[in-house]
Amino acid sequence: MGNNPPDRLEYYASLKRNIFIAVVIVSMIPLIVFGSITRYEFHTSYAEKVRAHLSIMVKKHAQNIDTFLKERQANIVSLASSYPYEQLADNAFLAQQLTRFQKTYGPVITDLGIINEKGEQISYAGPFQLKDANYAESEWLKQAMASDVYTSDVFMGLRRLPHFIVAVRSLKNGTPWLLRATIDFMAFNELVQNIHIGKTGFAFIINKKIEMQTDSTRSVEKNLFRDAELFHPDKTGTDIMNEPLFQTRTSDSGKEIIYVARLLKNGEWALVFQQDHLDAYSELYRAREVSLLTLVLGGIAIVLMAAWVSRHTTIKIAKADQEKEIMNRQVIQSGHLASIGMLAAGIAHEINNPVAIMVEEAGWIEDLLEDEDFKESENLNEFKRALGQIRKQGIRCRNITHKMLNFSRHSDHRVQLFNLNELIREITNLSSQHAKYSNVTIELNLTEPLSSIKASQTEMEQVIFNLLNNAIDAIDKKEGGKVRIHTWQDDSMIHFEVQDTGSGISEANLKRIFDPFFSTKPTGQGTGLGLSICYGIVQKMNGQIVVESTLEKGSRFEISLPAAESPEETETKTTKTTGSMTS
Amino acid sequence: MSIANVLLVDDETAFLETMNKRLTKRNFQVKTVDSGIAALETLSENGEHIEVVILDVQMPGMDGIETLTEIKRKYPLVEVIMLTGHATVASAIEGMKQGAYDYLMKPCEMEILLTKVIEAANKKRRHEQKIIEARMKEITTF
């Protein structure tokens, strides 16, 4: 693109930019749209899956825990109803019952106790020395006395260990008494602590006061439950007794945390599963990262590709434009030559008539001089010489105009057979004036016979004319010089050489002489197209141009063209064509 | 008795005048006209007397080739020499095809022109002679 003017470069730059943008947009939009849709769909379905999975898990565990609590209640209820107060008040019996329980269900029930209406524990079986302990002031006792079956929240109690109580109220002669069982906190804890998902997923139980009912090694963001909408199902609008509540909240530390909660124990407790959002959706995020990476890599590939395509295309277009321009100039050039030819023809023809008249008039005077009257004149010979000169110069004019006519005549691009030597003679004749003014002698060394070549005569004329003119121009006018034109033939090739004794071409310029618009002539004197056109024409004829040049010694251009046929054939053919022309 | 009876056709009257003088001086009987149409009129008036027509190819109106075609159609025995300022082979070939005797380039050497005219006139006379002989033969065979 080096030869293009700045506005052209700007045009190519904007063309390149437009192609680039178009390619990027067209490629990126589907990629982004497809990627977004897939991502959205995947995200939605995966979130749905996670939600469903967690909900089911929480629901199942909540049911298990409920079942566990109900079973313990049932155990105690059956114990209370199976045996009379007196029997249960016996420490030994109670211990026997505890052993039985522990044998059947494991160490879930830590101890058993019977409490009278005053809150005194009248009998006790278990690891702690709690016989005769008084629970009269305990909160749980009041509540237990108020209902048939009661399960307390977790509390420290007299033993200073977290535990909770299942108590059954029975009546003896109208006086209430309680069968109380302590549920092993550790065993109960296990039910919940076993729930582990991912790195951060764990479960715990809270009561209405947002007090932990299970032990947890992990941090629970209790603050998130402050509004405790969990325990007001009407607030959330969901039936938390059956379907767990699923919520995502932001903790104080800015982490997004998922909560799945379901109520237990007739709505007094809630099983809560907590997991970091990032952890729960880790696979989703990984998939997202992979897809994002793909998108980015794809995007980079597209951008690189677009850059390459736009660059490549622009270079090609620029090249095509340049070729077009050369073609245009060639067309203009040949059109120019053709119009010059027509002009020359017109002038030649217009001049012919007056010249003819002048010659005839001179002839007439000559005729008259033959008469007797003039025979005596002393200047007769001088008259005759002058008239002879007029006629001679008239003939010379005619020769010049005929040459001009001949030259302009065949300005067509039709391919035809012709003899190169004749064409060279014709053109050398035309250039003889130019050569004379430049103090150049043209030496012809034409080999005869020479095969015809098959080409457009006009184009070949251009080639010879250009080479000859260049050769003459290369010679210094003051010093003068020689141009030698030599033709010869070997096998199937016709060679044609123009050699001058001019200034020569420097090595740097030698590489560029066939480039269009390259000229060493002063601005306005050379188009820089001559040799480029020659090159194009010779290439078209399947020929070759070889250049040799030495500075200050001169240059040699050798053109080799395929011969149309062998010399013998040419001769027979020529006679044949002439024959057919006259017939 | 003139050497030959010539009709000179050219749009350049100066040329016509000089040629007329020069040919007349050389004992030719010359008529000059400045257009193709005038040439045809002259031919129709003088009929068989004109032996050779020297015809310029480039003329305004009816050009040389058209005139030649017309002459050869109406007076096939009259010989025509084309004179052209335009050395186009094409127009020369066209002229020869139409039956021109020869063609010469302007300006031409008087000697060459004279030779051609005499040759053409002789040819015409020969043709005429042959026709007369043929007619005589026809008559005598009866």
XYZ file of C-alpha atoms in Angstrom:
725
model
C 0.000 0.000 0.000
C 3.071 2.167 0.083
C 2.287 4.008 -3.100
C -1.157 5.131 -2.079
C -1.899 8.735 -1.159
C -2.966 9.496 2.451
C -6.720 9.652 1.765
C -6.479 6.200 0.260
C -4.667 4.943 3.337
C -7.401 6.435 5.470
C -9.983 4.706 3.350
C -8.193 1.387 3.727
C -7.858 1.934 7.458
C -11.579 2.544 7.814
C -12.333 -0.377 5.530
C -10.138 -2.571 7.672
C -11.813 -1.274 10.810
C -15.285 -1.890 9.387
C -14.480 -5.415 8.325
C -12.958 -6.068 11.707
C -15.995 -4.730 13.550
C -18.415 -6.581 11.290
C -16.613 -9.887 11.737
C -16.345 -9.442 15.489
C -19.994 -8.446 15.883
C -21.334 -11.182 13.654
C -19.240 -13.807 15.422
C -19.608 -12.501 18.951
C -23.351 -11.916 19.054
C -24.357 -15.549 18.513
C -21.634 -16.651 20.892
C -22.786 -14.281 23.602
C -26.493 -14.912 23.050
C -26.004 -18.651 23.013
C -23.712 -18.488 26.009
C -26.119 -16.323 27.985
C -29.127 -18.479 27.212
C -27.281 -21.649 28.102
C -25.925 -20.078 31.238
C -29.295 -18.811 32.303
C -31.003 -22.119 31.607
C -28.280 -24.066 33.327
C -28.286 -21.716 36.257
C -32.031 -21.923 36.686
C -32.239 -25.677 36.435
C -29.228 -26.211 38.628
C -30.540 -23.833 41.274
C -33.839 -25.644 41.094
C -32.045 -28.924 41.547
C -30.034 -27.710 44.518
C -33.115 -26.267 46.087
C -35.100 -29.442 45.572
C -32.271 -31.574 46.860
C -31.736 -29.519 49.996
C -35.441 -29.210 50.647
C -35.976 -32.940 50.424
C -33.000 -33.599 52.635
C -34.111 -31.181 55.266
C -37.635 -32.465 55.125
C -36.498 -36.043 55.559
C -34.267 -35.256 58.454
C -36.924 -33.143 60.112
C -39.297 -36.042 59.784
C -36.701 -38.351 61.277
C -36.175 -36.052 64.199
C -39.868 -35.638 64.707
C -40.229 -39.375 64.617
C -37.401 -39.706 67.117
C -39.052 -37.258 69.483
C -42.437 -38.864 69.059
C -41.020 -42.302 69.737
C -39.362 -41.117 72.942
C -42.599 -39.537 73.993
C -44.384 -42.742 73.155
C -41.851 -44.703 75.234
C -42.430 -42.543 78.220
C -46.192 -42.400 77.726
C -46.365 -46.179 77.575
C -44.141 -46.526 80.627
C -46.298 -44.068 82.554
C -49.496 -45.729 81.565
C -48.230 -49.291 81.947
C -47.226 -49.081 85.543
C -48.943 -47.536 88.595
C -47.418 -44.608 90.391
C -46.399 -46.698 93.406
C -44.399 -49.108 91.333
C -42.663 -46.352 89.390
C -41.878 -44.517 92.585
C -39.657 -47.417 93.450
C -36.130 -46.587 92.553
C -35.179 -50.132 91.770
C -38.065 -50.601 89.353
C -37.318 -47.406 87.656
C -33.723 -48.399 87.232
C -34.904 -51.692 85.802
C -37.049 -49.842 83.282
C -34.165 -47.548 82.337
C -31.917 -50.518 81.690
C -34.624 -52.027 79.516
C -34.908 -48.811 77.521
C -31.206 -48.481 77.103
C -30.973 -52.052 75.951
C -33.628 -51.490 73.317
C -32.819 -47.993 72.069
C -29.251 -47.436 73.145
C -28.131 -44.777 75.521
C -30.663 -42.288 74.281
C -32.513 -41.970 77.517
C -30.058 -40.980 80.162
C -32.251 -41.159 83.218
C -35.803 -41.477 84.437
C -37.515 -39.773 87.330
C -40.892 -39.505 89.003
C -41.898 -36.091 90.235
C -44.814 -35.399 92.461
C -47.133 -32.430 92.287
C -44.824 -30.463 94.531
C -41.990 -30.790 92.112
C -40.017 -33.235 94.219
C -38.333 -36.043 92.464
C -39.442 -38.931 94.502
C -37.616 -41.582 92.586
C -34.754 -41.458 90.128
C -32.764 -43.854 87.991
C -29.642 -42.630 86.248
C -26.037 -41.588 86.488
C -26.667 -38.411 88.504
C -27.594 -38.121 92.210
C -30.833 -36.337 91.579
C -33.190 -38.231 93.945
C -35.198 -35.809 96.023
C -34.184 -32.918 93.801
C -36.760 -30.229 93.761
C -37.892 -28.828 90.417
C -40.628 -26.712 91.846
C -39.089 -23.544 90.568
C -38.182 -24.902 87.137
C -39.892 -23.409 84.170
C -40.248 -26.734 82.432
C -42.109 -28.216 85.399
C -44.802 -25.626 85.179
C -45.248 -26.289 81.510
C -45.080 -30.027 81.963
C -47.769 -29.885 84.652
C -49.936 -27.967 82.198
C -49.970 -30.553 79.423
C -50.220 -34.332 79.072
C -46.959 -34.760 77.232
C -44.190 -32.240 77.269
C -40.828 -31.979 75.607
C -38.659 -29.211 76.888
C -36.112 -27.035 75.143
C -32.494 -27.781 75.781
C -31.306 -26.394 79.069
C -28.512 -26.861 81.564
C -30.672 -27.778 84.547
C -29.330 -28.978 87.904
C -26.712 -31.167 86.362
C -25.056 -28.321 84.485
C -25.061 -30.196 81.222
C -27.181 -29.476 78.170
C -30.129 -31.806 77.972
C -33.825 -31.825 77.454
C -36.683 -33.530 79.033
C -39.648 -35.516 77.935
C -42.294 -35.549 80.637
C -45.646 -37.298 80.855
C -48.280 -36.094 83.250
C -50.469 -38.673 84.904
C -53.074 -38.379 87.604
C -53.206 -40.343 90.813
C -56.421 -39.747 92.730
C -56.683 -36.376 91.086
C -53.162 -35.362 91.950
C -50.832 -34.956 88.974
C -47.434 -36.596 88.863
C -44.830 -36.648 86.196
C -42.717 -39.328 84.627
C -39.709 -37.539 83.427
C -37.014 -38.816 81.030
C -33.839 -37.044 80.070
C -32.856 -37.450 76.460
C -29.177 -37.783 75.942
C -28.100 -34.599 74.297
C -25.154 -36.197 72.530
C -27.295 -38.906 70.995
C -29.838 -36.375 69.866
C -27.107 -34.113 68.587
C -25.804 -36.848 66.397
C -29.051 -36.971 64.510
C -28.430 -33.441 63.372
C -24.679 -33.311 63.280
C -24.577 -36.144 60.778
C -26.067 -33.828 58.244
C -23.103 -32.622 56.231
C -23.062 -31.380 52.701
C -20.105 -29.910 50.905
C -17.577 -27.958 52.933
C -19.891 -25.591 54.681
C -23.241 -27.339 54.773
C -24.405 -28.318 58.267
C -27.621 -28.467 60.257
C -28.825 -27.394 63.662
C -32.025 -26.983 65.603
C -33.262 -23.786 67.134
C -36.229 -22.956 69.276
C -38.596 -20.051 69.010
C -36.253 -17.858 70.975
C -33.530 -18.584 68.423
C -31.602 -20.575 70.990
C -29.491 -23.412 69.760
C -30.997 -26.763 70.570
C -28.074 -28.709 69.211
C -24.406 -28.325 69.500
C -22.613 -26.985 66.552
C -18.936 -26.674 65.904
C -19.596 -24.191 63.179
C -20.596 -20.625 63.371
C -24.264 -19.986 63.100
C -25.324 -16.611 61.869
C -28.104 -16.258 64.338
C -28.686 -12.693 63.370
C -30.240 -13.865 60.201
C -33.167 -15.289 62.127
C -33.849 -12.265 64.206
C -37.104 -11.604 62.527
C -37.928 -15.257 63.134
C -40.354 -15.389 60.326
C -39.537 -19.041 60.397
C -41.918 -19.446 63.284
C -44.659 -17.417 61.705
C -45.586 -19.463 58.690
C -48.253 -17.003 57.734
C -45.521 -14.415 57.131
C -43.704 -16.419 54.551
C -46.847 -17.754 53.058
C -45.476 -21.274 52.939
C -46.446 -24.289 54.893
C -43.200 -24.833 56.751
C -44.627 -27.770 58.648
C -44.513 -29.733 55.455
C -42.447 -27.852 52.930
C -39.160 -26.415 54.135
C -38.517 -22.724 53.873
C -35.719 -21.947 51.440
C -34.005 -18.621 51.724
C -30.808 -16.936 50.656
C -29.594 -14.185 52.899
C -26.546 -12.065 53.187
C -24.715 -12.374 56.465
C -23.094 -9.495 58.323
C -19.760 -10.503 56.903
C -21.187 -10.114 53.405
C -21.372 -13.809 52.635
C -24.395 -15.151 50.862
C -25.809 -17.976 52.866
C -28.548 -20.440 52.065
C -30.984 -21.471 54.725
C -33.333 -24.374 54.500
C -35.574 -24.691 57.485
C -38.470 -26.826 58.551
C -40.407 -26.741 61.748
C -40.300 -29.565 64.219
C -42.068 -30.476 67.389
C -45.358 -28.873 66.512
C -43.687 -25.680 65.460
C -41.655 -25.114 68.577
C -38.317 -26.006 67.059
C -36.922 -25.685 63.628
C -34.374 -27.788 61.834
C -32.167 -25.401 59.942
C -29.671 -26.300 57.292
C -27.102 -23.684 56.557
C -24.666 -23.630 53.675
C -22.595 -20.999 51.986
C -24.133 -20.057 48.709
C -20.795 -20.448 46.921
C -20.369 -23.920 48.338
C -23.876 -25.066 47.488
C -23.521 -23.852 43.943
C -19.860 -24.713 43.580
C -20.450 -26.945 40.580
C -22.534 -24.279 38.987
C -19.807 -21.756 39.517
C -17.206 -24.107 38.174
C -19.322 -24.704 35.075
C -19.754 -20.980 34.802
C -16.027 -20.425 35.025
C -15.389 -23.029 32.350
C -17.962 -21.496 30.061
C -16.630 -18.024 30.745
C -13.131 -19.215 29.958
C -14.391 -20.777 26.741
C -16.151 -17.541 25.894
C -13.066 -15.490 26.555
C -10.804 -17.819 24.577
C -13.363 -17.943 21.774
C -13.586 -14.175 21.873
C -9.824 -13.820 21.639
C -9.758 -16.272 18.743
C -12.508 -14.313 17.004
C -10.734 -11.033 17.522
C -7.472 -12.423 16.218
C -9.258 -14.007 13.282
C -11.137 -10.797 12.549
C -7.908 -8.845 12.699
C -6.278 -11.273 10.314
C -9.235 -11.399 7.933
C -9.641 -7.631 7.846
C -5.942 -7.095 7.284
C -5.739 -9.738 4.617
C -8.854 -8.520 2.839
C -7.757 -4.907 2.919
C -4.349 -5.770 1.522
C -5.996 -7.732 -1.266
C -8.404 -4.921 -2.015
C -5.597 -2.396 -1.986
C -3.649 -4.550 -4.382
C -6.654 -4.984 -6.635
C -7.259 -1.239 -6.549
C -3.686 -0.576 -7.469
C -3.875 -3.010 -10.340
C -7.089 -1.399 -11.434
C -5.456 1.973 -11.348
C -2.580 0.763 -13.465
C -5.070 -0.728 -15.877
C -6.961 2.522 -15.963
C -3.819 4.449 -16.694
C -2.908 1.952 -19.364
C -6.309 2.362 -20.908
C -5.964 6.120 -20.711
C -2.477 5.868 -22.122
C -3.522 3.723 -25.028
C -6.582 5.888 -25.561
C -4.256 8.828 -25.579
C -2.006 7.150 -28.085
C -4.990 6.285 -30.227
C -6.250 9.858 -30.222
C -2.781 11.148 -31.001
C -2.724 8.647 -33.834
C -6.047 9.895 -35.142
C -4.882 13.461 -34.905
C -1.704 12.555 -36.751
C -3.726 10.815 -39.427
C -5.940 13.853 -39.826
C -3.000 16.212 -40.077
C -1.163 13.936 -42.461
C -4.144 13.731 -44.723
C -4.798 17.442 -44.643
C -1.185 18.184 -45.441
C -1.056 15.704 -48.314
C -3.414 17.667 -50.507
C -1.664 21.039 -50.302
C 1.685 19.316 -50.738
C 0.320 17.516 -53.787
C -0.814 20.823 -55.237
C 2.531 22.437 -54.528
C 4.381 19.590 -56.201
C 2.058 19.705 -59.179
C 2.458 23.471 -59.488
C 6.212 23.080 -59.421
C 5.857 20.412 -62.064
C 3.752 22.755 -64.150
C 6.392 25.435 -64.030
C 8.938 22.817 -65.038
C 6.704 21.900 -67.928
C 6.510 25.532 -68.963
C 10.271 25.894 -68.795
C 10.469 23.336 -71.567
C 8.879 25.936 -73.878
C 11.072 27.770 -76.351
C 10.571 31.206 -74.725
C 12.439 30.245 -71.621
C 15.174 28.208 -73.195
C 17.214 31.342 -73.593
C 16.910 32.461 -69.973
C 20.226 32.598 -68.233
C 18.755 31.393 -64.966
C 17.098 28.379 -66.522
C 19.281 25.916 -64.669
C 18.771 27.766 -61.424
C 14.956 27.589 -61.961
C 15.173 23.919 -62.695
C 17.271 23.275 -59.610
C 14.839 25.209 -57.407
C 11.822 23.400 -58.835
C 13.572 20.090 -58.435
C 14.220 20.993 -54.828
C 10.546 21.899 -54.295
C 9.498 18.578 -55.708
C 12.075 16.698 -53.689
C 10.986 18.355 -50.454
C 7.350 17.690 -51.351
C 8.116 14.010 -51.726
C 9.894 14.157 -48.369
C 6.783 15.668 -46.780
C 4.763 12.907 -48.318
C 7.059 10.262 -46.892
C 6.730 11.768 -43.435
C 2.963 11.967 -43.584
C 2.742 8.437 -44.945
C 4.795 7.205 -42.042
C 2.524 9.024 -39.632
C -0.487 7.504 -41.293
C 1.079 4.083 -41.179
C 1.842 4.427 -37.515
C -1.569 5.640 -36.496
C -3.309 3.183 -38.756
C -2.955 0.065 -36.686
C -3.918 1.269 -33.250
C -5.845 -1.815 -32.426
C -5.301 -4.606 -30.006
C -6.194 -7.436 -32.309
C -3.660 -10.219 -32.264
C -2.177 -10.737 -35.689
C 0.899 -12.070 -37.388
C 3.538 -9.539 -38.302
C 7.229 -9.198 -38.818
C 9.127 -7.627 -35.989
C 11.898 -6.278 -38.220
C 9.483 -4.226 -40.290
C 7.920 -2.780 -37.205
C 11.331 -1.887 -35.803
C 12.300 -0.144 -39.031
C 9.086 1.807 -39.051
C 9.467 2.956 -35.474
C 13.164 3.749 -35.812
C 12.283 5.924 -38.758
C 9.725 7.756 -36.661
C 12.161 8.209 -33.812
C 15.012 9.285 -36.036
C 14.229 12.941 -35.480
C 14.180 12.490 -31.731
C 17.475 10.621 -31.975
C 19.020 13.291 -34.124
C 18.199 16.051 -31.675
C 19.600 13.939 -28.862
C 22.816 13.416 -30.823
C 22.186 9.683 -30.949
C 22.864 7.313 -33.810
C 20.617 4.316 -34.122
C 22.283 1.191 -35.375
C 20.105 -1.604 -36.693
C 21.308 -5.157 -36.798
C 18.267 -7.095 -37.905
C 18.532 -10.753 -38.781
C 16.627 -11.841 -41.879
C 14.537 -13.837 -42.283
C 12.820 -13.612 -38.941
C 9.735 -15.564 -37.990
C 6.527 -13.667 -37.534
C 5.267 -13.063 -34.076
C 1.682 -13.283 -33.062
C 0.688 -10.244 -31.068
C -1.109 -6.963 -31.135
C 0.910 -4.717 -33.370
C -0.055 -1.627 -31.424
C 1.135 -3.144 -28.198
C 4.385 -4.294 -29.724
C 4.832 -0.803 -31.115
C 4.432 0.548 -27.621
C 7.092 -1.816 -26.314
C 9.621 -0.932 -29.015
C 8.772 2.746 -28.831
C 9.171 2.859 -25.061
C 12.458 0.981 -25.041
C 13.839 3.077 -27.867
C 12.773 6.348 -26.263
C 14.199 5.291 -22.911
C 17.459 4.366 -24.606
C 17.656 7.724 -26.372
C 16.723 9.589 -23.187
C 19.446 7.760 -21.267
C 22.094 9.281 -23.481
C 23.511 12.676 -22.637
C 22.651 15.210 -25.361
C 26.019 16.908 -25.322
C 28.135 13.789 -25.402
C 25.883 11.835 -27.704
C 25.920 8.084 -28.061
C 24.684 5.009 -29.811
C 21.581 2.865 -29.619
C 21.930 -0.551 -31.071
C 18.893 -2.631 -31.953
C 19.529 -6.240 -32.660
C 17.138 -9.018 -33.549
C 17.893 -12.695 -33.850
C 16.190 -16.000 -33.494
C 16.924 -19.323 -31.886
C 14.564 -22.256 -32.224
C 11.195 -21.035 -31.136
C 12.154 -17.708 -29.628
C 12.628 -14.344 -31.237
C 15.022 -12.044 -29.425
C 15.037 -8.329 -29.634
C 17.659 -6.249 -27.921
C 17.943 -2.518 -27.351
C 21.358 -1.430 -26.107
C 22.421 2.102 -25.343
C 25.607 3.826 -24.306
C 23.764 5.984 -21.806
C 23.921 6.684 -18.118
C 22.880 3.226 -16.969
C 20.617 2.325 -14.079
C 21.751 2.053 -10.469
C 21.333 -1.282 -8.768
C 18.704 0.089 -6.387
C 16.643 1.480 -9.241
C 17.094 -1.650 -11.334
C 14.827 -3.548 -8.950
C 12.093 -1.003 -9.363
C 12.128 -0.062 -13.023
C 9.131 -2.267 -13.825
C 7.120 -0.893 -10.903
C 4.276 1.279 -12.069
C 4.810 5.018 -11.530
C 8.489 4.598 -10.896
C 10.365 7.146 -12.933
C 13.763 8.784 -12.741
C 12.767 11.395 -15.266
C 11.902 14.878 -13.973
C 8.342 15.329 -12.776
C 5.955 15.800 -15.663
C 8.235 14.206 -18.202
C 7.768 10.568 -17.378
C 4.638 8.773 -16.289
C 6.622 5.918 -14.829
C 4.351 3.650 -16.786
C 6.412 2.926 -19.874
C 8.393 -0.042 -18.635
C 5.561 -1.308 -16.498
C 3.337 -1.380 -19.572
C 6.128 -3.049 -21.559
C 6.459 -5.643 -18.850
C 2.717 -6.281 -18.844
C 2.570 -6.624 -22.598
C 5.580 -8.943 -22.821
C 4.206 -11.080 -19.992
C 0.910 -11.324 -21.834
C 2.730 -12.579 -24.907
C 4.450 -15.235 -22.779
C 7.712 -13.440 -23.300
C 10.517 -12.311 -21.040
C 12.369 -9.099 -20.389
C 15.970 -9.225 -19.227
C 17.763 -6.064 -18.119
C 21.456 -5.551 -17.692
C 22.876 -2.212 -16.771
C 26.172 -0.707 -15.734
C 26.301 2.850 -14.447
C 27.916 5.252 -16.925
C 28.300 2.398 -19.427
C 24.745 1.874 -20.530
C 21.816 -0.516 -20.363
C 20.679 -3.489 -22.330
C 17.070 -4.632 -22.565
C 16.500 -8.000 -24.118
C 13.017 -9.168 -24.929
C 12.357 -12.746 -25.918
C 9.086 -13.628 -27.552
C 7.804 -16.939 -28.815
C 7.886 -17.155 -32.578
C 4.623 -17.871 -34.334
C 6.294 -20.289 -36.725
C 9.638 -21.143 -38.300
C 11.161 -18.758 -40.922
C 10.442 -21.068 -43.888
C 6.820 -21.324 -42.969
C 6.582 -17.565 -42.681
C 7.617 -17.064 -46.238
C 5.138 -19.505 -47.716
C 2.444 -18.115 -45.519
C 3.171 -14.516 -46.518
C 2.883 -15.300 -50.192
C -0.275 -17.176 -49.532
C -1.898 -14.337 -47.661
C -0.913 -11.795 -50.294
C -2.366 -14.076 -52.893
C -5.636 -14.362 -51.116
C -5.750 -10.633 -50.515
C -5.627 -9.662 -54.169
C -7.900 -12.413 -55.438
C -5.389 13.101 -81.830
C -4.879 13.051 -78.073
C -3.002 10.316 -76.276
C -5.962 9.563 -74.048
C -9.253 11.005 -72.978
C -9.107 11.623 -69.236
C -11.648 12.715 -66.614
C -10.052 14.150 -63.486
C -12.148 14.020 -60.293
C -10.936 15.808 -57.132
C -12.453 18.206 -54.641
C -9.289 20.357 -54.673
C -9.831 22.728 -57.592
C -6.266 24.049 -57.427
C -5.054 20.503 -57.959
C -7.501 20.014 -60.803
C -6.366 23.151 -62.583
C -2.681 22.346 -62.444
C -3.155 18.736 -63.408
C -5.403 19.832 -66.242
C -2.704 22.150 -67.555
C 0.051 19.592 -67.160
C -1.884 16.765 -68.802
C -3.180 18.969 -71.580
C 0.369 20.105 -72.273
C 1.286 16.424 -72.624
C -1.350 15.987 -75.241
C -4.081 14.456 -73.159
C -7.681 15.452 -73.543
C -8.773 16.390 -70.048
C -12.070 17.146 -68.383
C -12.179 18.120 -64.713
C -14.971 17.878 -62.162
C -14.910 18.449 -58.412
C -17.309 15.785 -57.181
C -18.437 12.232 -57.749
C -21.867 13.295 -58.891
C -20.453 15.726 -61.419
C -18.183 12.928 -62.665
C -21.154 10.659 -63.306
C -22.975 13.501 -65.110
C -19.985 14.191 -67.324
C -19.712 10.500 -68.126
C -23.361 10.324 -69.121
C -22.955 13.393 -71.359
C -19.771 12.361 -73.089
C -20.402 8.647 -73.023
C -17.741 6.453 -74.501
C -15.324 9.268 -75.183
C -13.803 9.199 -71.744
C -11.288 6.427 -71.456
C -9.691 6.899 -68.027
C -11.039 8.428 -64.823
C -8.490 9.676 -62.257
C -10.463 9.608 -59.050
C -9.608 10.975 -55.612
C -10.661 8.644 -52.822
C -11.340 11.255 -50.133
C -14.068 13.611 -51.260
C -16.969 15.276 -49.491
C -20.410 13.930 -50.357
C -20.091 10.924 -52.635
C -16.651 9.550 -51.917
C -14.221 7.879 -54.297
C -15.241 4.310 -53.603
C -18.925 5.054 -54.107
C -18.216 6.924 -57.289
C -16.024 4.079 -58.511
C -18.750 1.518 -57.837
C -21.259 3.623 -59.728
C -18.919 4.212 -62.689
C -18.046 0.524 -62.959
C -21.731 -0.383 -62.808
C -22.766 2.024 -65.574
C -19.641 2.114 -67.714
C -17.747 -1.098 -67.126
C -15.230 -0.405 -69.877
C -14.056 2.909 -68.446
C -10.826 2.426 -66.489
C -10.405 4.141 -63.125
C -7.160 5.079 -61.374
C -7.587 5.864 -57.701
C -5.641 8.719 -56.216
C -5.383 8.748 -52.487
C -3.814 10.941 -49.868
C -4.575 8.208 -47.426
C -2.242 5.291 -47.763
C -4.664 2.817 -46.360
C -4.311 -0.651 -47.692
C -7.954 -1.266 -46.840
C -9.288 1.440 -49.114
C -6.859 0.376 -51.836
C -8.021 -3.230 -51.615
C -11.614 -2.080 -51.611
C -10.945 -0.016 -54.728
C -9.250 -2.898 -56.521
C -12.152 -5.175 -55.639
C -14.545 -2.678 -57.132
C -12.580 -2.849 -60.369
C -10.169 0.063 -60.207
C -7.267 -0.239 -62.629
C -4.695 0.865 -60.055
C -4.165 3.234 -57.170
C -1.566 5.918 -56.577
C -0.635 7.985 -53.560
C -0.825 11.767 -53.612
C 1.410 13.570 -54.394
C 2.624 11.275 -57.137
C 5.318 11.494 -59.762
C 3.949 12.771 -62.999
C 5.832 10.119 -64.961
C 4.232 7.282 -63.013
C 0.801 8.771 -63.399
C 1.263 9.181 -67.120
C 2.410 5.605 -67.515
C -0.590 4.311 -65.590
C -3.025 6.445 -67.564
C -1.608 5.284 -70.861
C -1.708 1.652 -69.757
C -5.280 2.045 -68.625
C -6.281 3.750 -71.845
C -4.634 1.006 -73.866
C -6.425 -1.597 -71.845
C -9.718 0.074 -72.492
C -9.013 0.311 -76.177
C -8.014 -3.355 -76.256
C -11.230 -4.301 -74.576
C -13.204 -2.233 -77.008
C -11.335 -3.740 -79.914
C -12.087 -7.223 -78.625
C -15.736 -6.402 -78.291
C -15.827 -5.084 -81.846
C -14.056 -8.207 -83.082
C -16.502 -10.401 -81.241
C -19.415 -8.560 -82.743
C -17.874 -8.826 -86.199
C -17.431 -12.539 -85.682
C -21.014 -12.775 -84.608
C -22.125 -10.960 -87.709
C -19.887 -12.924 -90.102
C -20.885 -16.317 -88.713
C -24.441 -15.700 -89.789
